[in-house]
C-alpha atoms as a PDB file:
ATOM      1  CA  MET A   1      26.189  -9.453  10.037  1.00  0.00           C
ATOM      2  CA  ASN A   2      23.979 -11.148   7.468  1.00  0.00           C
ATOM      3  CA  ILE A   3      22.616 -13.856   9.744  1.00  0.00           C
ATOM      4  CA  LYS A   4      20.206 -13.249  12.596  1.00  0.00           C
ATOM      5  CA  ILE A   5      18.790 -15.756  15.039  1.00  0.00           C
ATOM      6  CA  ASN A   6      15.106 -15.218  15.788  1.00  0.00           C
ATOM      7  CA  GLU A   7      14.518 -17.389  18.829  1.00  0.00           C
ATOM      8  CA  GLN A   8      10.899 -16.331  19.175  1.00  0.00           C
ATOM      9  CA  LYS A   9      10.019 -17.651  15.707  1.00  0.00           C
ATOM     10  CA  LYS A  10      12.683 -20.388  15.826  1.00  0.00           C
ATOM     11  CA  VAL A  11      14.265 -19.330  12.546  1.00  0.00           C
ATOM     12  CA  ILE A  12      17.702 -18.451  11.245  1.00  0.00           C
ATOM     13  CA  GLU A  13      17.257 -15.330   9.141  1.00  0.00           C
ATOM     14  CA  VAL A  14      19.650 -14.921   6.227  1.00  0.00           C
ATOM     15  CA  ILE A  15      19.584 -11.230   5.309  1.00  0.00           C
ATOM     16  CA  GLY A  16      19.735 -10.403   1.596  1.00  0.00           C
ATOM     17  CA  LYS A  17      19.481 -12.354  -1.632  1.00  0.00           C
ATOM     18  CA  ALA A  18      23.159 -11.955  -2.485  1.00  0.00           C
ATOM     19  CA  PHE A  19      24.301 -13.384   0.844  1.00  0.00           C
ATOM     20  CA  SER A  20      21.764 -16.204   0.575  1.00  0.00           C
ATOM     21  CA  LYS A  21      23.007 -17.105  -2.891  1.00  0.00           C
ATOM     22  CA  LYS A  22      26.635 -17.180  -1.711  1.00  0.00           C
ATOM     23  CA  ALA A  23      25.632 -19.242   1.331  1.00  0.00           C
ATOM     24  CA  SER A  24      24.216 -21.892  -0.989  1.00  0.00           C
ATOM     25  CA  VAL A  25      27.612 -22.474  -2.603  1.00  0.00           C
ATOM     26  CA  TYR A  26      29.592 -25.163  -0.793  1.00  0.00           C
ATOM     27  CA  GLY A  27      32.845 -23.974   0.737  1.00  0.00           C
ATOM     28  CA  THR A  28      32.253 -20.227   0.620  1.00  0.00           C
ATOM     29  CA  GLU A  29      32.707 -18.117   3.737  1.00  0.00           C
ATOM     30  CA  GLU A  30      28.951 -17.414   3.751  1.00  0.00           C
ATOM     31  CA  TYR A  31      28.240 -21.157   3.572  1.00  0.00           C
ATOM     32  CA  LYS A  32      30.475 -21.778   6.579  1.00  0.00           C
ATOM     33  CA  MET A  33      28.743 -19.018   8.557  1.00  0.00           C
ATOM     34  CA  LEU A  34      25.326 -20.465   7.822  1.00  0.00           C
ATOM     35  CA  GLN A  35      26.441 -23.992   8.727  1.00  0.00           C
ATOM     36  CA  ASP A  36      27.841 -22.720  12.048  1.00  0.00           C
ATOM     37  CA  ALA A  37      24.472 -21.149  12.826  1.00  0.00           C
ATOM     38  CA  ARG A  38      22.667 -24.364  11.862  1.00  0.00           C
ATOM     39  CA  LYS A  39      24.945 -26.372  14.180  1.00  0.00           C
ATOM     40  CA  ASP A  40      24.139 -24.033  17.067  1.00  0.00           C
ATOM     41  CA  TYR A  41      20.388 -24.100  16.285  1.00  0.00           C
ATOM     42  CA  PRO A  42      19.677 -27.485  14.602  1.00  0.00           C
ATOM     43  CA  THR A  43      15.885 -27.317  15.031  1.00  0.00           C
ATOM     44  CA  PHE A  44      15.510 -23.821  13.551  1.00  0.00           C
ATOM     45  CA  ARG A  45      14.327 -23.232   9.964  1.00  0.00           C
ATOM     46  CA  VAL A  46      16.438 -21.124   7.614  1.00  0.00           C
ATOM     47  CA  ILE A  47      14.656 -18.278   5.826  1.00  0.00           C
ATOM     48  CA  THR A  48      15.888 -15.507   3.553  1.00  0.00           C
ATOM     49  CA  ILE A  49      14.840 -11.941   4.370  1.00  0.00           C
ATOM     50  CA  THR A  50      14.878  -9.462   1.501  1.00  0.00           C
ATOM     51  CA  ASN A  51      14.151  -5.782   1.640  1.00  0.00           C
ATOM     52  CA  ALA A  52      11.328  -5.414  -0.824  1.00  0.00           C
ATOM     53  CA  LYS A  53      11.114  -1.994  -2.374  1.00  0.00           C
ATOM     54  CA  LYS A  54       8.359  -0.003  -0.796  1.00  0.00           C
ATOM     55  CA  LYS A  55       5.644   1.010  -3.197  1.00  0.00           C
ATOM     56  CA  VAL A  56       4.658   4.637  -3.304  1.00  0.00           C
ATOM     57  CA  CYS A  57       1.486   5.000  -1.269  1.00  0.00           C
ATOM     58  CA  TYR A  58      -1.312   7.263  -2.389  1.00  0.00           C
ATOM     59  CA  LYS A  59      -3.124   7.511   0.905  1.00  0.00           C
ATOM     60  CA  GLY A  60      -6.023   9.938   0.627  1.00  0.00           C
ATOM     61  CA  LEU A  61      -6.383   9.548  -3.134  1.00  0.00           C
ATOM     62  CA  THR A  62     -10.140   9.097  -2.986  1.00  0.00           C
ATOM     63  CA  TYR A  63     -12.716   9.623  -5.700  1.00  0.00           C
ATOM     64  CA  GLU A  64     -13.726  12.833  -3.921  1.00  0.00           C
ATOM     65  CA  TYR A  65     -10.128  14.100  -4.005  1.00  0.00           C
ATOM     66  CA  MET A  66      -9.789  13.188  -7.695  1.00  0.00           C
ATOM     67  CA  GLU A  67     -12.987  15.056  -8.550  1.00  0.00           C
ATOM     68  CA  MET A  68     -11.898  18.188  -6.672  1.00  0.00           C
ATOM     69  CA  TYR A  69      -8.464  18.086  -8.330  1.00  0.00           C
ATOM     70  CA  ILE A  70      -9.908  17.564 -11.804  1.00  0.00           C
ATOM     71  CA  GLU A  71     -12.336  20.470 -11.328  1.00  0.00           C
ATOM     72  CA  LYS A  72      -9.446  22.794 -10.475  1.00  0.00           C
ATOM     73  CA  HIS A  73      -7.130  21.565 -13.255  1.00  0.00           C
ATOM     74  CA  ASP A  74      -9.474  20.707 -16.110  1.00  0.00           C
ATOM     75  CA  ASP A  75      -9.400  22.333 -19.527  1.00  0.00           C
ATOM     76  CA  GLU A  76     -12.059  24.659 -20.952  1.00  0.00           C
ATOM     77  CA  ASN A  77     -14.061  21.776 -22.452  1.00  0.00           C
ATOM     78  CA  LYS A  78     -14.074  19.851 -19.170  1.00  0.00           C
ATOM     79  CA  SER A  79     -12.745  16.879 -21.138  1.00  0.00           C
ATOM     80  CA  LYS A  80     -10.869  15.369 -18.199  1.00  0.00           C
ATOM     81  CA  MET A  81     -13.952  15.413 -15.990  1.00  0.00           C
ATOM     82  CA  LEU A  82     -15.959  13.842 -18.822  1.00  0.00           C
ATOM     83  CA  ALA A  83     -13.368  11.067 -19.146  1.00  0.00           C
ATOM     84  CA  TYR A  84     -13.362  10.567 -15.376  1.00  0.00           C
ATOM     85  CA  LYS A  85     -17.156  10.345 -15.242  1.00  0.00           C
ATOM     86  CA  ASN A  86     -17.103   7.864 -18.110  1.00  0.00           C
ATOM     87  CA  LEU A  87     -14.625   5.672 -16.224  1.00  0.00           C
ATOM     88  CA  ARG A  88     -16.828   5.857 -13.131  1.00  0.00           C
ATOM     89  CA  ALA A  89     -19.935   5.166 -15.271  1.00  0.00           C
ATOM     90  CA  LEU A  90     -21.455   8.435 -14.043  1.00  0.00           C
ATOM     91  CA  ASP A  91     -22.126   9.978 -17.437  1.00  0.00           C
ATOM     92  CA  GLU A  92     -25.212   9.738 -19.600  1.00  0.00           C
ATOM     93  CA  GLU A  93     -23.498   7.527 -22.181  1.00  0.00           C
ATOM     94  CA  SER A  94     -22.588   4.940 -19.529  1.00  0.00           C
ATOM     95  CA  GLU A  95     -26.091   5.065 -18.094  1.00  0.00           C
ATOM     96  CA  ILE A  96     -27.666   4.370 -21.491  1.00  0.00           C
ATOM     97  CA  ALA A  97     -25.270   1.463 -22.101  1.00  0.00           C
ATOM     98  CA  PHE A  98     -25.738   0.084 -18.576  1.00  0.00           C
ATOM     99  CA  ALA A  99     -21.966   0.216 -18.314  1.00  0.00           C
ATOM    100  CA  GLU A 100     -20.160  -0.716 -15.146  1.00  0.00           C
ATOM    101  CA  ALA A 101     -17.567   1.510 -13.588  1.00  0.00           C
ATOM    102  CA  CYS A 102     -13.907   0.683 -14.004  1.00  0.00           C
ATOM    103  CA  SER A 103     -12.089  -0.531 -10.913  1.00  0.00           C
ATOM    104  CA  TYR A 104     -10.562   1.937  -8.474  1.00  0.00           C
ATOM    105  CA  GLN A 105      -7.099   0.747  -9.536  1.00  0.00           C
ATOM    106  CA  GLU A 106      -7.820   1.492 -13.204  1.00  0.00           C
ATOM    107  CA  ILE A 107      -9.237   4.926 -12.383  1.00  0.00           C
ATOM    108  CA  LYS A 108      -6.286   5.694 -10.101  1.00  0.00           C
ATOM    109  CA  GLU A 109      -3.827   4.727 -12.854  1.00  0.00           C
ATOM    110  CA  TRP A 110      -5.678   6.925 -15.361  1.00  0.00           C
ATOM    111  CA  PHE A 111      -5.697   9.823 -12.894  1.00  0.00           C
ATOM    112  CA  LEU A 112      -1.976   9.526 -12.128  1.00  0.00           C
ATOM    113  CA  ASN A 113      -1.127   9.304 -15.841  1.00  0.00           C
ATOM    114  CA  GLU A 114      -3.332  12.303 -16.572  1.00  0.00           C
ATOM    115  CA  PHE A 115      -1.977  14.393 -13.688  1.00  0.00           C
ATOM    116  CA  THR A 116       1.672  13.342 -13.449  1.00  0.00           C
ATOM    117  CA  GLU A 117       2.446  16.060 -10.912  1.00  0.00           C
ATOM    118  CA  ILE A 118       0.493  14.071  -8.289  1.00  0.00           C
ATOM    119  CA  ALA A 119       2.670  10.973  -8.756  1.00  0.00           C
ATOM    120  CA  GLU A 120       5.828  13.104  -8.692  1.00  0.00           C
ATOM    121  CA  PHE A 121       4.700  14.800  -5.481  1.00  0.00           C
ATOM    122  CA  HIS A 122       4.081  11.461  -3.749  1.00  0.00           C
ATOM    123  CA  LYS A 123       7.439  10.040  -4.909  1.00  0.00           C
ATOM    124  CA  LYS A 124       9.185  13.127  -3.550  1.00  0.00           C
ATOM    125  CA  ARG A 125       7.327  12.762  -0.237  1.00  0.00           C
ATOM    126  CA  GLU A 126       8.283   9.055   0.034  1.00  0.00           C
ATOM    127  CA  SER A 127      11.910   9.978  -0.656  1.00  0.00           C
ATOM    128  CA  ILE A 128      11.869  12.589   2.115  1.00  0.00           C
ATOM    129  CA  LEU A 129      10.365  10.089   4.559  1.00  0.00           C
ATOM    130  CA  ALA A 130      12.855   7.363   3.559  1.00  0.00           C
ATOM    131  CA  ASN A 131      15.772   9.752   4.120  1.00  0.00           C
ATOM    132  CA  LYS A 132      14.385  10.719   7.512  1.00  0.00           C
ATOM    133  CA  LYS A 133      14.137   7.053   8.583  1.00  0.00           C
ATOM    134  CA  SER A 134      17.687   6.242   7.453  1.00  0.00           C
ATOM    135  CA  ALA A 135      19.174   9.271   9.220  1.00  0.00           C
END
């Protein structure tokens, strides 16, 4: 069923964008279902509930973790650690220029683009957890 009655919140929940769109067209079966619910609960608001895609979470992806990972996977010239320190404004060049550090989000994006295996690992983990919840 694509309509739920939430008496606690006093709302009629229309589940899914597609159903909601069909329910807005006069005369459709979905429209009739919604109108029946509104007749039974005339004081309730109608809201549409959509299942937003869950973003991949990078819990534990701290600066400390990034530094340890970079140290273990850097090249001979330590170029990735130098780039990281520049982004964090921890290198001599940044200090001389009184540069501010980039935001955590920018550094995280750089790190995940630089070390794609981390992003792939987390996506795989999220997939495993999603399959477990749906089973």
